[in-house]
PDB file of C-alpha atoms in Angstrom:
ATOM      1  CA  UNK Q  67     115.037 -12.372 273.925  1.00  0.00           C
ATOM      2  CA  UNK Q  68     117.806  -9.821 274.113  1.00  0.00           C
ATOM      3  CA  UNK Q  69     117.566  -6.407 275.719  1.00  0.00           C
ATOM      4  CA  UNK Q  70     119.891  -3.789 274.257  1.00  0.00           C
ATOM      5  CA  UNK Q  71     119.820  -0.746 276.478  1.00  0.00           C
ATOM      6  CA  UNK Q  72     121.052   2.596 275.229  1.00  0.00           C
ATOM      7  CA  UNK Q  73     123.080   3.005 278.384  1.00  0.00           C
ATOM      8  CA  UNK Q  74     124.998   0.375 280.278  1.00  0.00           C
ATOM      9  CA  UNK Q  75     123.929   1.182 283.830  1.00  0.00           C
ATOM     10  CA  UNK Q  76     121.322  -0.906 285.587  1.00  0.00           C
ATOM     11  CA  UNK Q  77     118.771   0.877 287.760  1.00  0.00           C
ATOM     12  CA  UNK Q  78     116.114  -0.535 290.100  1.00  0.00           C
ATOM     13  CA  UNK Q  79     113.457   0.537 287.599  1.00  0.00           C
ATOM     14  CA  UNK Q  80     115.278  -0.961 284.625  1.00  0.00           C
ATOM     15  CA  UNK Q  81     117.323  -4.097 285.136  1.00  0.00           C
ATOM     16  CA  UNK Q  82     119.557  -5.284 282.345  1.00  0.00           C
ATOM     17  CA  UNK Q  83     118.513  -8.704 281.153  1.00  0.00           C
ATOM     18  CA  UNK Q  84     121.315 -11.093 280.244  1.00  0.00           C
ATOM     19  CA  UNK Q  85     121.561 -12.087 276.613  1.00  0.00           C
ATOM     20  CA  UNK Q  86     120.067 -15.532 276.238  1.00  0.00           C
ATOM     21  CA  UNK Q  87     122.723 -17.895 274.911  1.00  0.00           C
ATOM     22  CA  UNK Q  88     122.803 -21.638 274.499  1.00  0.00           C
ATOM     23  CA  UNK Q  89     125.005 -24.032 276.440  1.00  0.00           C
ATOM     24  CA  UNK Q  90     126.875 -24.797 273.209  1.00  0.00           C
ATOM     25  CA  UNK Q  91     127.627 -21.086 272.760  1.00  0.00           C
ATOM     26  CA  UNK Q  92     128.887 -20.905 276.333  1.00  0.00           C
ATOM     27  CA  UNK Q  93     131.089 -23.973 275.810  1.00  0.00           C
ATOM     28  CA  UNK Q  94     132.482 -22.511 272.578  1.00  0.00           C
ATOM     29  CA  UNK Q  95     133.239 -19.277 274.405  1.00  0.00           C
ATOM     30  CA  UNK Q  96     135.028 -20.975 277.294  1.00  0.00           C
ATOM     31  CA  UNK Q  97     137.062 -23.175 274.925  1.00  0.00           C
ATOM     32  CA  UNK Q  98     138.074 -20.046 273.014  1.00  0.00           C
ATOM     33  CA  UNK Q  99     139.178 -18.418 276.258  1.00  0.00           C
ATOM     34  CA  UNK Q 100     141.204 -21.497 277.249  1.00  0.00           C
ATOM     35  CA  UNK Q 101     142.749 -21.666 273.751  1.00  0.00           C
ATOM     36  CA  UNK Q 102     144.103 -18.168 274.326  1.00  0.00           C
ATOM     37  CA  UNK Q 103     145.419 -19.098 277.796  1.00  0.00           C
ATOM     38  CA  UNK Q 104     147.126 -22.359 276.790  1.00  0.00           C
ATOM     39  CA  UNK Q 105     150.397 -20.941 275.396  1.00  0.00           C
ATOM     40  CA  UNK Q 106     151.111 -19.199 278.712  1.00  0.00           C
ATOM     41  CA  UNK Q 107     150.127 -22.285 280.711  1.00  0.00           C
ATOM     42  CA  UNK Q 108     152.309 -24.537 278.560  1.00  0.00           C
ATOM     43  CA  UNK Q 109     155.230 -22.129 278.897  1.00  0.00           C
ATOM     44  CA  UNK Q 110     154.855 -22.105 282.682  1.00  0.00           C
ATOM     45  CA  UNK Q 111     154.760 -25.903 282.879  1.00  0.00           C
ATOM     46  CA  UNK Q 112     157.700 -26.490 280.541  1.00  0.00           C
ATOM     47  CA  UNK Q 113     159.841 -23.804 282.187  1.00  0.00           C
ATOM     48  CA  UNK Q 114     159.246 -25.239 285.653  1.00  0.00           C
ATOM     49  CA  UNK Q 115     159.841 -28.818 284.484  1.00  0.00           C
ATOM     50  CA  UNK Q 116     163.125 -27.758 282.872  1.00  0.00           C
ATOM     51  CA  UNK Q 117     164.337 -26.535 286.273  1.00  0.00           C
ATOM     52  CA  UNK Q 118     164.513 -30.177 287.356  1.00  0.00           C
ATOM     53  CA  UNK Q 119     163.798 -32.048 290.542  1.00  0.00           C
ATOM     54  CA  UNK Q 120     165.607 -29.532 292.725  1.00  0.00           C
ATOM     55  CA  UNK Q 121     162.917 -26.884 292.205  1.00  0.00           C
ATOM     56  CA  UNK Q 122     160.074 -26.340 294.611  1.00  0.00           C
ATOM     57  CA  UNK Q 123     157.570 -27.753 292.159  1.00  0.00           C
ATOM     58  CA  UNK Q 124     154.387 -26.412 290.696  1.00  0.00           C
ATOM     59  CA  UNK Q 125     150.766 -27.378 291.221  1.00  0.00           C
ATOM     60  CA  UNK Q 126     148.300 -26.056 288.682  1.00  0.00           C
ATOM     61  CA  UNK Q 127     144.574 -26.292 289.147  1.00  0.00           C
ATOM     62  CA  UNK Q 128     141.862 -25.231 286.804  1.00  0.00           C
ATOM     63  CA  UNK Q 129     139.530 -26.173 284.036  1.00  0.00           C
ATOM     64  CA  UNK Q 130     141.845 -24.651 281.408  1.00  0.00           C
ATOM     65  CA  UNK Q 131     144.057 -27.740 281.799  1.00  0.00           C
ATOM     66  CA  UNK Q 132     142.332 -29.646 279.025  1.00  0.00           C
ATOM     67  CA  UNK Q 133     143.317 -33.353 279.058  1.00  0.00           C
ATOM     68  CA  UNK Q 134     144.319 -33.661 275.387  1.00  0.00           C
ATOM     69  CA  UNK Q 135     146.715 -30.739 275.666  1.00  0.00           C
ATOM     70  CA  UNK Q 136     148.226 -31.856 278.953  1.00  0.00           C
ATOM     71  CA  UNK Q 137     148.673 -35.418 277.663  1.00  0.00           C
ATOM     72  CA  UNK Q 138     150.695 -34.083 274.695  1.00  0.00           C
ATOM     73  CA  UNK Q 139     153.219 -32.306 276.914  1.00  0.00           C
ATOM     74  CA  UNK Q 140     156.702 -33.781 276.774  1.00  0.00           C
ATOM     75  CA  UNK Q 141     158.096 -32.626 280.101  1.00  0.00           C
ATOM     76  CA  UNK Q 142     160.137 -34.425 282.747  1.00  0.00           C
ATOM     77  CA  UNK Q 143     159.188 -34.576 286.416  1.00  0.00           C
ATOM     78  CA  UNK Q 144     155.501 -33.968 285.739  1.00  0.00           C
ATOM     79  CA  UNK Q 145     152.284 -35.679 286.705  1.00  0.00           C
ATOM     80  CA  UNK Q 146     148.625 -34.948 286.052  1.00  0.00           C
ATOM     81  CA  UNK Q 147     145.506 -35.888 287.992  1.00  0.00           C
ATOM     82  CA  UNK Q 148     142.007 -34.550 287.340  1.00  0.00           C
ATOM     83  CA  UNK Q 149     139.573 -34.152 290.212  1.00  0.00           C
ATOM     84  CA  UNK Q 150     135.917 -34.434 289.281  1.00  0.00           C
ATOM     85  CA  UNK Q 151     132.714 -34.660 291.242  1.00  0.00           C
ATOM     86  CA  UNK Q 152     129.065 -35.406 290.761  1.00  0.00           C
ATOM     87  CA  UNK Q 153     126.981 -32.649 289.135  1.00  0.00           C
ATOM     88  CA  UNK Q 154     124.569 -32.695 292.077  1.00  0.00           C
ATOM     89  CA  UNK Q 155     127.336 -31.644 294.476  1.00  0.00           C
ATOM     90  CA  UNK Q 156     128.373 -28.724 292.263  1.00  0.00           C
ATOM     91  CA  UNK Q 157     124.738 -27.698 291.865  1.00  0.00           C
ATOM     92  CA  UNK Q 158     124.140 -27.807 295.631  1.00  0.00           C
ATOM     93  CA  UNK Q 159     127.242 -25.709 296.315  1.00  0.00           C
ATOM     94  CA  UNK Q 160     126.342 -23.079 293.695  1.00  0.00           C
ATOM     95  CA  UNK Q 161     122.773 -22.902 294.967  1.00  0.00           C
ATOM     96  CA  UNK Q 162     123.969 -22.484 298.552  1.00  0.00           C
ATOM     97  CA  UNK Q 163     126.655 -19.903 297.712  1.00  0.00           C
ATOM     98  CA  UNK Q 164     124.269 -17.919 295.506  1.00  0.00           C
ATOM     99  CA  UNK Q 165     121.296 -18.168 297.897  1.00  0.00           C
ATOM    100  CA  UNK Q 166     119.376 -19.635 294.980  1.00  0.00           C
ATOM    101  CA  UNK Q 167     116.047 -19.914 296.773  1.00  0.00           C
ATOM    102  CA  UNK Q 168     116.136 -16.214 297.716  1.00  0.00           C
ATOM    103  CA  UNK Q 169     117.613 -15.034 294.406  1.00  0.00           C
ATOM    104  CA  UNK Q 170     115.722 -12.923 291.898  1.00  0.00           C
ATOM    105  CA  UNK Q 171     114.617 -14.599 288.674  1.00  0.00           C
ATOM    106  CA  UNK Q 172     117.423 -12.953 286.681  1.00  0.00           C
ATOM    107  CA  UNK Q 173     120.006 -14.215 289.179  1.00  0.00           C
ATOM    108  CA  UNK Q 174     118.586 -17.722 288.987  1.00  0.00           C
ATOM    109  CA  UNK Q 175     118.798 -17.642 285.185  1.00  0.00           C
ATOM    110  CA  UNK Q 176     122.490 -16.747 285.425  1.00  0.00           C
ATOM    111  CA  UNK Q 177     123.167 -19.484 288.000  1.00  0.00           C
ATOM    112  CA  UNK Q 178     121.267 -22.017 285.887  1.00  0.00           C
ATOM    113  CA  UNK Q 179     123.259 -21.052 282.768  1.00  0.00           C
ATOM    114  CA  UNK Q 180     126.527 -21.280 284.689  1.00  0.00           C
ATOM    115  CA  UNK Q 181     125.567 -24.715 286.012  1.00  0.00           C
ATOM    116  CA  UNK Q 182     124.471 -25.983 282.602  1.00  0.00           C
ATOM    117  CA  UNK Q 183     127.796 -24.881 281.117  1.00  0.00           C
ATOM    118  CA  UNK Q 184     129.728 -26.370 284.036  1.00  0.00           C
ATOM    119  CA  UNK Q 185     127.940 -29.709 283.782  1.00  0.00           C
ATOM    120  CA  UNK Q 186     128.456 -29.911 280.007  1.00  0.00           C
ATOM    121  CA  UNK Q 187     132.111 -28.918 280.308  1.00  0.00           C
ATOM    122  CA  UNK Q 188     132.728 -31.530 282.999  1.00  0.00           C
ATOM    123  CA  UNK Q 189     131.007 -34.214 280.898  1.00  0.00           C
ATOM    124  CA  UNK Q 190     133.263 -33.349 277.939  1.00  0.00           C
ATOM    125  CA  UNK Q 191     136.326 -33.312 280.180  1.00  0.00           C
ATOM    126  CA  UNK Q 192     135.523 -36.675 281.780  1.00  0.00           C
ATOM    127  CA  UNK Q 193     134.993 -38.171 278.327  1.00  0.00           C
ATOM    128  CA  UNK Q 194     138.418 -36.893 277.219  1.00  0.00           C
ATOM    129  CA  UNK Q 195     140.137 -38.081 280.416  1.00  0.00           C
ATOM    130  CA  UNK Q 196     138.627 -41.543 280.181  1.00  0.00           C
ATOM    131  CA  UNK Q 197     139.257 -41.865 276.423  1.00  0.00           C
ATOM    132  CA  UNK Q 198     142.938 -41.030 276.985  1.00  0.00           C
ATOM    133  CA  UNK Q 199     143.225 -43.297 280.045  1.00  0.00           C
ATOM    134  CA  UNK Q 200     144.320 -40.440 282.298  1.00  0.00           C
ATOM    135  CA  UNK Q 201     144.184 -40.300 286.086  1.00  0.00           C
ATOM    136  CA  UNK Q 202     140.847 -39.092 287.461  1.00  0.00           C
ATOM    137  CA  UNK Q 203     139.676 -39.025 291.066  1.00  0.00           C
ATOM    138  CA  UNK Q 204     136.160 -38.435 292.367  1.00  0.00           C
ATOM    139  CA  UNK Q 205     136.646 -35.585 294.836  1.00  0.00           C
ATOM    140  CA  UNK Q 206     133.057 -35.641 296.043  1.00  0.00           C
ATOM    141  CA  UNK Q 207     133.151 -38.873 297.994  1.00  0.00           C
ATOM    142  CA  UNK Q 208     133.102 -37.236 301.410  1.00  0.00           C
ATOM    143  CA  UNK Q 209     136.780 -37.836 302.101  1.00  0.00           C
ATOM    144  CA  UNK Q 210     138.738 -35.360 304.177  1.00  0.00           C
ATOM    145  CA  UNK Q 211     141.196 -32.984 302.528  1.00  0.00           C
ATOM    146  CA  UNK Q 212     144.045 -35.120 303.897  1.00  0.00           C
ATOM    147  CA  UNK Q 213     142.551 -38.320 302.478  1.00  0.00           C
ATOM    148  CA  UNK Q 214     142.000 -36.676 299.099  1.00  0.00           C
ATOM    149  CA  UNK Q 215     145.580 -35.352 299.086  1.00  0.00           C
ATOM    150  CA  UNK Q 216     146.870 -38.852 299.874  1.00  0.00           C
ATOM    151  CA  UNK Q 217     144.779 -40.282 297.014  1.00  0.00           C
ATOM    152  CA  UNK Q 218     146.159 -37.666 294.610  1.00  0.00           C
ATOM    153  CA  UNK Q 219     149.743 -38.304 295.716  1.00  0.00           C
ATOM    154  CA  UNK Q 220     149.267 -42.055 295.283  1.00  0.00           C
ATOM    155  CA  UNK Q 221     147.953 -41.462 291.760  1.00  0.00           C
ATOM    156  CA  UNK Q 222     150.966 -39.245 291.026  1.00  0.00           C
ATOM    157  CA  UNK Q 223     153.389 -41.859 292.368  1.00  0.00           C
ATOM    158  CA  UNK Q 224     151.791 -44.542 290.173  1.00  0.00           C
ATOM    159  CA  UNK Q 225     152.283 -42.591 286.936  1.00  0.00           C
ATOM    160  CA  UNK Q 226     154.657 -43.937 284.347  1.00  0.00           C
ATOM    161  CA  UNK Q 227     153.764 -41.213 281.814  1.00  0.00           C
ATOM    162  CA  UNK Q 228     152.116 -37.835 282.227  1.00  0.00           C
ATOM    163  CA  UNK Q 229     148.661 -38.541 283.616  1.00  0.00           C
ATOM    164  CA  UNK Q 230     148.924 -42.326 283.159  1.00  0.00           C
ATOM    165  CA  UNK Q 231     149.725 -45.133 285.560  1.00  0.00           C
ATOM    166  CA  UNK Q 232     150.917 -48.590 284.607  1.00  0.00           C
ATOM    167  CA  UNK Q 233     147.257 -49.665 284.887  1.00  0.00           C
ATOM    168  CA  UNK Q 234     146.129 -46.994 282.435  1.00  0.00           C
ATOM    169  CA  UNK Q 235     144.366 -44.874 285.068  1.00  0.00           C
TER     170      UNK Q 235
END
């Protein structure tokens, strides 16, 4: 059901209902957004890599770094590691941050849609990472930030090609 108000403002008497969309539509939308971002991301990575080892380096984080695209990059002095976690941890964090239990029904619908999209996106990303044999670390194992950083740095040091170690992970 879609509500199309004649004015865009929400009032206490008349709340705007979000358009109901499917998870596939949300995934298509986010991929489209990331497609538009990729040329700028690629330019940033290649420009920084061209500066050589003497530069301060660059750490990029974000779901727009799709594994297939990153794996195709031909840049020196680069490494790639994806951090993933169990869906239940993401769900618990979103519920806590959004006060899910106290949220209105409309707010819960939005959180549920966001989580469904997030879970589907992560499943697709993990499939791509694993299919390509790229480095992936479970960041939800209860390790400290220092331990996780050490694990990431070890994975970076082991890479013989962008995102890949000699063991294929």
